[in-house]
mmCIF file of C-alpha atoms in Angstrom:
data_model
loop_
_atom_site.group_PDB
_atom_site.id
_atom_site.type_symbol
_atom_site.label_atom_id
_atom_site.label_comp_id
_atom_site.label_asym_id
_atom_site.label_seq_id
_atom_site.Cartn_x
_atom_site.Cartn_y
_atom_site.Cartn_z
ATOM 1 C CA UNK A 1264 168.627 96.049 86.690
ATOM 2 C CA UNK A 1265 171.371 98.247 86.129
ATOM 3 C CA UNK A 1266 173.782 98.706 88.989
ATOM 4 C CA UNK A 1267 177.070 100.573 89.803
ATOM 5 C CA UNK A 1268 180.051 99.330 91.648
ATOM 6 C CA UNK A 1269 182.713 101.743 93.090
ATOM 7 C CA UNK A 1270 185.953 100.008 93.875
ATOM 8 C CA UNK A 1271 187.462 101.110 97.110
ATOM 9 C CA UNK A 1272 185.348 102.544 99.797
ATOM 10 C CA UNK A 1273 188.224 104.824 100.817
ATOM 11 C CA UNK A 1274 191.110 106.251 98.863
ATOM 12 C CA UNK A 1275 194.024 108.253 100.331
ATOM 13 C CA UNK A 1276 196.168 110.459 98.200
ATOM 14 C CA UNK A 1277 198.843 113.146 98.860
ATOM 15 C CA UNK A 1278 198.201 116.854 97.872
ATOM 16 C CA UNK A 1279 199.365 117.272 94.354
ATOM 17 C CA UNK A 1280 199.013 113.545 93.454
ATOM 18 C CA UNK A 1281 196.739 112.027 90.792
ATOM 19 C CA UNK A 1282 193.235 111.188 92.042
ATOM 20 C CA UNK A 1283 191.684 108.098 90.670
ATOM 21 C CA UNK A 1284 188.279 106.952 91.676
ATOM 22 C CA UNK A 1285 186.872 103.793 90.112
ATOM 23 C CA UNK A 1286 183.375 103.192 88.826
ATOM 24 C CA UNK A 1287 181.875 100.324 86.836
ATOM 25 C CA UNK A 1288 178.452 99.901 85.743
ATOM 26 C CA UNK A 1289 176.241 97.186 84.435
ATOM 27 C CA UNK A 1290 173.822 98.017 81.748
ATOM 28 C CA UNK A 1291 172.358 96.380 78.533
ATOM 29 C CA UNK A 1292 171.946 99.702 76.903
ATOM 30 C CA UNK A 1293 174.178 102.948 76.755
ATOM 31 C CA UNK A 1294 173.442 104.601 80.073
ATOM 32 C CA UNK A 1295 173.591 108.009 81.483
ATOM 33 C CA UNK A 1296 176.327 108.215 84.118
ATOM 34 C CA UNK A 1297 177.066 110.808 86.760
ATOM 35 C CA UNK A 1298 179.596 111.512 89.407
ATOM 36 C CA UNK A 1299 178.379 113.531 92.493
ATOM 37 C CA UNK A 1300 180.481 114.919 95.461
ATOM 38 C CA UNK A 1301 179.225 115.214 98.925
ATOM 39 C CA UNK A 1302 181.201 117.506 101.293
ATOM 40 C CA UNK A 1303 180.838 116.801 105.048
ATOM 41 C CA UNK A 1304 177.372 117.686 106.243
ATOM 42 C CA UNK A 1305 176.219 118.889 102.907
ATOM 43 C CA UNK A 1306 174.003 117.586 100.052
ATOM 44 C CA UNK A 1307 175.340 116.041 96.817
ATOM 45 C CA UNK A 1308 176.628 118.193 94.119
ATOM 46 C CA UNK A 1309 177.061 117.320 90.485
ATOM 47 C CA UNK A 1310 180.610 117.059 89.322
ATOM 48 C CA UNK A 1311 179.965 115.740 85.893
ATOM 49 C CA UNK A 1312 177.788 113.802 83.708
ATOM 50 C CA UNK A 1313 177.997 111.475 80.590
ATOM 51 C CA UNK A 1314 174.984 111.649 78.334
ATOM 52 C CA UNK A 1315 176.204 109.744 75.140
ATOM 53 C CA UNK A 1316 178.176 112.740 73.579
ATOM 54 C CA UNK A 1317 181.932 112.952 74.027
ATOM 55 C CA UNK A 1318 183.400 110.020 76.005
ATOM 56 C CA UNK A 1319 185.771 112.330 77.928
ATOM 57 C CA UNK A 1320 183.718 114.423 80.159
ATOM 58 C CA UNK A 1321 185.072 117.583 81.878
ATOM 59 C CA UNK A 1322 183.478 118.630 85.132
ATOM 60 C CA UNK A 1323 183.984 121.200 87.829
ATOM 61 C CA UNK A 1324 186.947 121.663 90.033
ATOM 62 C CA UNK A 1325 189.411 120.149 87.552
ATOM 63 C CA UNK A 1326 187.769 116.573 87.589
ATOM 64 C CA UNK A 1327 187.137 114.599 84.489
ATOM 65 C CA UNK A 1328 185.765 111.067 83.622
ATOM 66 C CA UNK A 1329 186.053 108.747 80.592
ATOM 67 C CA UNK A 1330 183.261 106.622 79.377
ATOM 68 C CA UNK A 1331 184.854 103.276 78.261
ATOM 69 C CA UNK A 1332 181.978 101.117 76.938
ATOM 70 C CA UNK A 1333 184.371 98.017 76.361
ATOM 71 C CA UNK A 1334 185.394 98.158 80.020
ATOM 72 C CA UNK A 1335 181.913 99.303 81.353
ATOM 73 C CA UNK A 1336 183.791 101.849 83.276
ATOM 74 C CA UNK A 1337 183.354 105.510 84.114
ATOM 75 C CA UNK A 1338 186.504 106.403 86.366
ATOM 76 C CA UNK A 1339 186.949 109.782 87.786
ATOM 77 C CA UNK A 1340 190.364 111.513 87.707
ATOM 78 C CA UNK A 1341 191.965 114.631 88.670
ATOM 79 C CA UNK A 1342 195.607 115.270 87.758
ATOM 80 C CA UNK A 1343 196.531 117.118 91.032
ATOM 81 C CA UNK A 1344 194.726 116.573 94.356
ATOM 82 C CA UNK A 1345 194.004 119.567 96.585
ATOM 83 C CA UNK A 1346 193.135 119.575 100.235
ATOM 84 C CA UNK A 1347 189.588 120.839 99.433
ATOM 85 C CA UNK A 1348 188.844 117.713 97.261
ATOM 86 C CA UNK A 1349 188.475 115.604 100.492
ATOM 87 C CA UNK A 1350 184.877 114.395 100.384
ATOM 88 C CA UNK A 1351 182.649 111.509 99.505
ATOM 89 C CA UNK A 1352 182.247 110.782 95.730
ATOM 90 C CA UNK A 1353 179.294 108.895 94.331
ATOM 91 C CA UNK A 1354 178.970 107.307 90.922
ATOM 92 C CA UNK A 1355 175.456 106.920 89.588
ATOM 93 C CA UNK A 1356 173.575 105.489 86.565
ATOM 94 C CA UNK A 1357 170.112 106.257 85.247
ATOM 95 C CA UNK A 1358 168.489 102.804 85.203
ATOM 96 C CA UNK A 1359 166.080 102.618 82.203
ATOM 97 C CA UNK A 1360 164.925 99.223 83.346
ATOM 98 C CA UNK A 1361 163.623 100.729 86.526
ATOM 99 C CA UNK A 1362 161.876 103.867 84.941
ATOM 100 C CA UNK A 1363 164.983 105.924 84.769
ATOM 101 C CA UNK A 1364 165.674 106.161 88.427
ATOM 102 C CA UNK A 1365 169.200 107.412 89.587
ATOM 103 C CA UNK A 1366 170.940 104.475 91.060
ATOM 104 C CA UNK A 1367 173.945 105.274 93.276
ATOM 105 C CA UNK A 1368 177.115 103.294 94.041
ATOM 106 C CA UNK A 1369 178.354 102.780 97.556
ATOM 107 C CA UNK A 1370 180.513 105.880 97.545
ATOM 108 C CA UNK A 1371 184.329 106.525 97.835
ATOM 109 C CA UNK A 1372 185.662 108.610 100.551
ATOM 110 C CA UNK A 1373 188.611 110.606 99.352
ATOM 111 C CA UNK A 1374 191.183 111.756 101.942
ATOM 112 C CA UNK A 1375 194.005 114.133 100.938
ATOM 113 C CA UNK A 1376 197.183 114.176 102.923
ATOM 114 C CA UNK A 1377 199.232 117.395 103.104
ATOM 115 C CA UNK B 373 168.943 131.776 97.047
ATOM 116 C CA UNK B 374 168.933 127.941 97.826
ATOM 117 C CA UNK B 375 167.629 125.866 95.041
ATOM 118 C CA UNK B 376 166.433 122.894 97.082
ATOM 119 C CA UNK B 377 165.819 123.613 100.635
ATOM 120 C CA UNK B 378 164.898 121.146 103.464
ATOM 121 C CA UNK B 379 163.759 121.811 106.971
ATOM 122 C CA UNK B 380 164.640 120.963 109.598
ATOM 123 C CA UNK B 381 168.297 120.253 109.096
ATOM 124 C CA UNK B 382 168.528 118.306 112.369
ATOM 125 C CA UNK B 383 165.932 116.342 114.175
ATOM 126 C CA UNK B 384 166.266 114.455 117.267
ATOM 127 C CA UNK B 385 163.258 112.597 118.635
ATOM 128 C CA UNK B 386 162.076 109.601 120.694
ATOM 129 C CA UNK B 387 161.011 106.321 119.267
ATOM 130 C CA UNK B 388 157.234 106.153 118.716
ATOM 131 C CA UNK B 389 157.028 109.868 117.755
ATOM 132 C CA UNK B 390 155.651 111.272 114.421
ATOM 133 C CA UNK B 391 157.819 113.871 112.611
ATOM 134 C CA UNK B 392 157.706 115.647 109.304
ATOM 135 C CA UNK B 393 160.431 116.991 107.012
ATOM 136 C CA UNK B 394 159.714 119.675 104.392
ATOM 137 C CA UNK B 395 161.254 120.365 101.095
ATOM 138 C CA UNK B 396 160.886 123.136 98.592
ATOM 139 C CA UNK B 397 162.547 123.737 95.215
ATOM 140 C CA UNK B 398 162.670 126.927 93.265
ATOM 141 C CA UNK B 399 164.063 125.584 90.082
ATOM 142 C CA UNK B 400 160.841 125.187 88.315
ATOM 143 C CA UNK B 401 161.393 121.429 88.200
ATOM 144 C CA UNK B 402 158.413 119.011 87.685
ATOM 145 C CA UNK B 403 159.774 116.094 89.700
ATOM 146 C CA UNK B 404 160.911 115.776 93.261
ATOM 147 C CA UNK B 405 162.367 112.863 95.277
ATOM 148 C CA UNK B 406 163.008 111.728 98.749
ATOM 149 C CA UNK B 407 166.460 109.650 99.121
ATOM 150 C CA UNK B 408 167.671 108.022 102.355
ATOM 151 C CA UNK B 409 171.290 107.899 103.278
ATOM 152 C CA UNK B 410 172.146 105.352 105.921
ATOM 153 C CA UNK B 411 175.119 105.420 108.358
ATOM 154 C CA UNK B 412 177.324 103.750 105.581
ATOM 155 C CA UNK B 413 176.548 106.605 103.182
ATOM 156 C CA UNK B 414 174.474 104.350 100.959
ATOM 157 C CA UNK B 415 171.823 106.398 99.147
ATOM 158 C CA UNK B 416 168.452 104.688 98.318
ATOM 159 C CA UNK B 417 165.548 106.272 96.610
ATOM 160 C CA UNK B 418 162.291 106.173 98.614
ATOM 161 C CA UNK B 419 159.674 108.123 96.603
ATOM 162 C CA UNK B 420 159.332 110.481 93.616
ATOM 163 C CA UNK B 421 156.506 112.780 92.601
ATOM 164 C CA UNK B 422 156.008 114.217 89.157
ATOM 165 C CA UNK B 423 153.631 117.386 89.186
ATOM 166 C CA UNK B 424 151.871 116.047 92.539
ATOM 167 C CA UNK B 425 151.604 112.532 91.113
ATOM 168 C CA UNK B 426 153.276 109.687 92.925
ATOM 169 C CA UNK B 427 155.521 108.033 90.300
ATOM 170 C CA UNK B 428 158.000 105.992 92.352
ATOM 171 C CA UNK B 429 157.206 104.212 95.550
ATOM 172 C CA UNK B 430 160.074 101.938 96.622
ATOM 173 C CA UNK B 431 159.759 99.152 99.313
ATOM 174 C CA UNK B 432 159.260 101.621 102.153
ATOM 175 C CA UNK B 433 157.291 100.923 105.357
ATOM 176 C CA UNK B 434 153.917 102.618 105.167
ATOM 177 C CA UNK B 435 154.879 104.488 108.228
ATOM 178 C CA UNK B 436 156.452 106.816 105.663
ATOM 179 C CA UNK B 437 153.917 109.003 103.705
ATOM 180 C CA UNK B 438 155.103 111.624 101.303
ATOM 181 C CA UNK B 439 152.800 114.509 100.243
ATOM 182 C CA UNK B 440 153.163 116.959 97.412
ATOM 183 C CA UNK B 441 150.837 119.894 97.672
ATOM 184 C CA UNK B 442 152.293 121.386 94.472
ATOM 185 C CA UNK B 443 155.084 120.673 92.285
ATOM 186 C CA UNK B 444 157.511 122.916 94.098
ATOM 187 C CA UNK B 445 156.974 121.148 97.495
ATOM 188 C CA UNK B 446 157.455 117.633 98.626
ATOM 189 C CA UNK B 447 157.028 116.678 102.536
ATOM 190 C CA UNK B 448 157.829 113.441 104.207
ATOM 191 C CA UNK B 449 155.787 112.452 107.320
ATOM 192 C CA UNK B 450 157.080 109.596 109.352
ATOM 193 C CA UNK B 451 154.876 107.903 111.902
ATOM 194 C CA UNK B 452 155.853 105.707 114.884
ATOM 195 C CA UNK B 453 159.592 106.344 114.529
ATOM 196 C CA UNK B 454 161.910 103.408 115.099
ATOM 197 C CA UNK B 455 165.637 103.442 115.796
ATOM 198 C CA UNK B 456 166.214 102.103 112.196
ATOM 199 C CA UNK B 457 164.759 105.241 110.774
ATOM 200 C CA UNK B 458 167.801 107.277 111.837
ATOM 201 C CA UNK B 459 169.454 108.452 108.830
ATOM 202 C CA UNK B 460 169.953 111.477 106.522
ATOM 203 C CA UNK B 461 166.996 112.156 104.297
ATOM 204 C CA UNK B 462 167.664 114.122 101.069
ATOM 205 C CA UNK B 463 165.290 115.855 99.000
ATOM 206 C CA UNK B 464 166.105 116.278 95.336
ATOM 207 C CA UNK B 465 164.531 117.530 92.105
ATOM 208 C CA UNK B 466 164.887 117.007 88.373
ATOM 209 C CA UNK B 467 163.596 118.955 85.359
ATOM 210 C CA UNK B 468 161.936 115.969 83.863
ATOM 211 C CA UNK B 469 160.422 112.691 85.128
ATOM 212 C CA UNK B 470 162.757 109.687 85.591
ATOM 213 C CA UNK B 471 163.465 108.041 82.189
ATOM 214 C CA UNK B 472 162.449 111.209 80.065
ATOM 215 C CA UNK B 473 165.725 113.218 80.555
ATOM 216 C CA UNK B 474 169.338 112.690 81.544
ATOM 217 C CA UNK B 475 168.225 111.850 85.132
ATOM 218 C CA UNK B 476 170.294 114.673 86.703
ATOM 219 C CA UNK B 477 169.295 115.430 90.209
ATOM 220 C CA UNK B 478 169.604 118.675 92.320
ATOM 221 C CA UNK B 479 169.921 117.837 95.989
ATOM 222 C CA UNK B 480 169.087 119.668 99.243
ATOM 223 C CA UNK B 481 171.440 119.722 102.070
ATOM 224 C CA UNK B 482 169.828 116.984 103.913
ATOM 225 C CA UNK B 483 167.812 116.404 107.103
ATOM 226 C CA UNK B 484 169.621 114.326 109.774
ATOM 227 C CA UNK B 485 167.145 112.342 111.773
ATOM 228 C CA UNK B 486 168.334 110.838 115.092
ATOM 229 C CA UNK B 487 165.800 108.446 116.706
ATOM 230 C CA UNK B 488 166.606 107.791 120.376
#
């Protein structure tokens, strides 16, 4: 079965610093990959998705992610963190072997220090 | 106008009680889901319905019973609540059934269930 691993359950950056949240997937076929963000006491909101088009995907709020097949990675980046970026971030993969269900990683909590 | 709405947002109840959570989507999607998020924020799929047909039924105790009266609504009824049922339950919808599209989900804001 496909799976997703997010390295680091908690990442802390200073405001204005680079944000890098890591995601690695396991899949025998090219997957669809997603990053979702969850603000406190809210539901999940799609940040961006990779659906086998361009490998560099741009999302909302200045985030982007690059699909690297050779590294089976889909890391999320943002050049300059803002206080409002503090949230929980989830990487997810569509699992073709399990009927296309969306399988989520464990989540990474991003803190932004002033 | 909220795309995926759940009620209630908060639910506090005693062990052994029965409770329901309701979900409605106005996106015109064919598929709806229930996900459970535990205290460590881990998200796990529970059920999925496509056009009122149950298509995903994970290993969930049969105390949990989903019902979809039409494709815009998916409710979750839980019997004989246990302490371990305390979690945030998210409803979600997608345009296509799993495996037929990209798999993108649209989530509600969650229903936080606390069992005392």
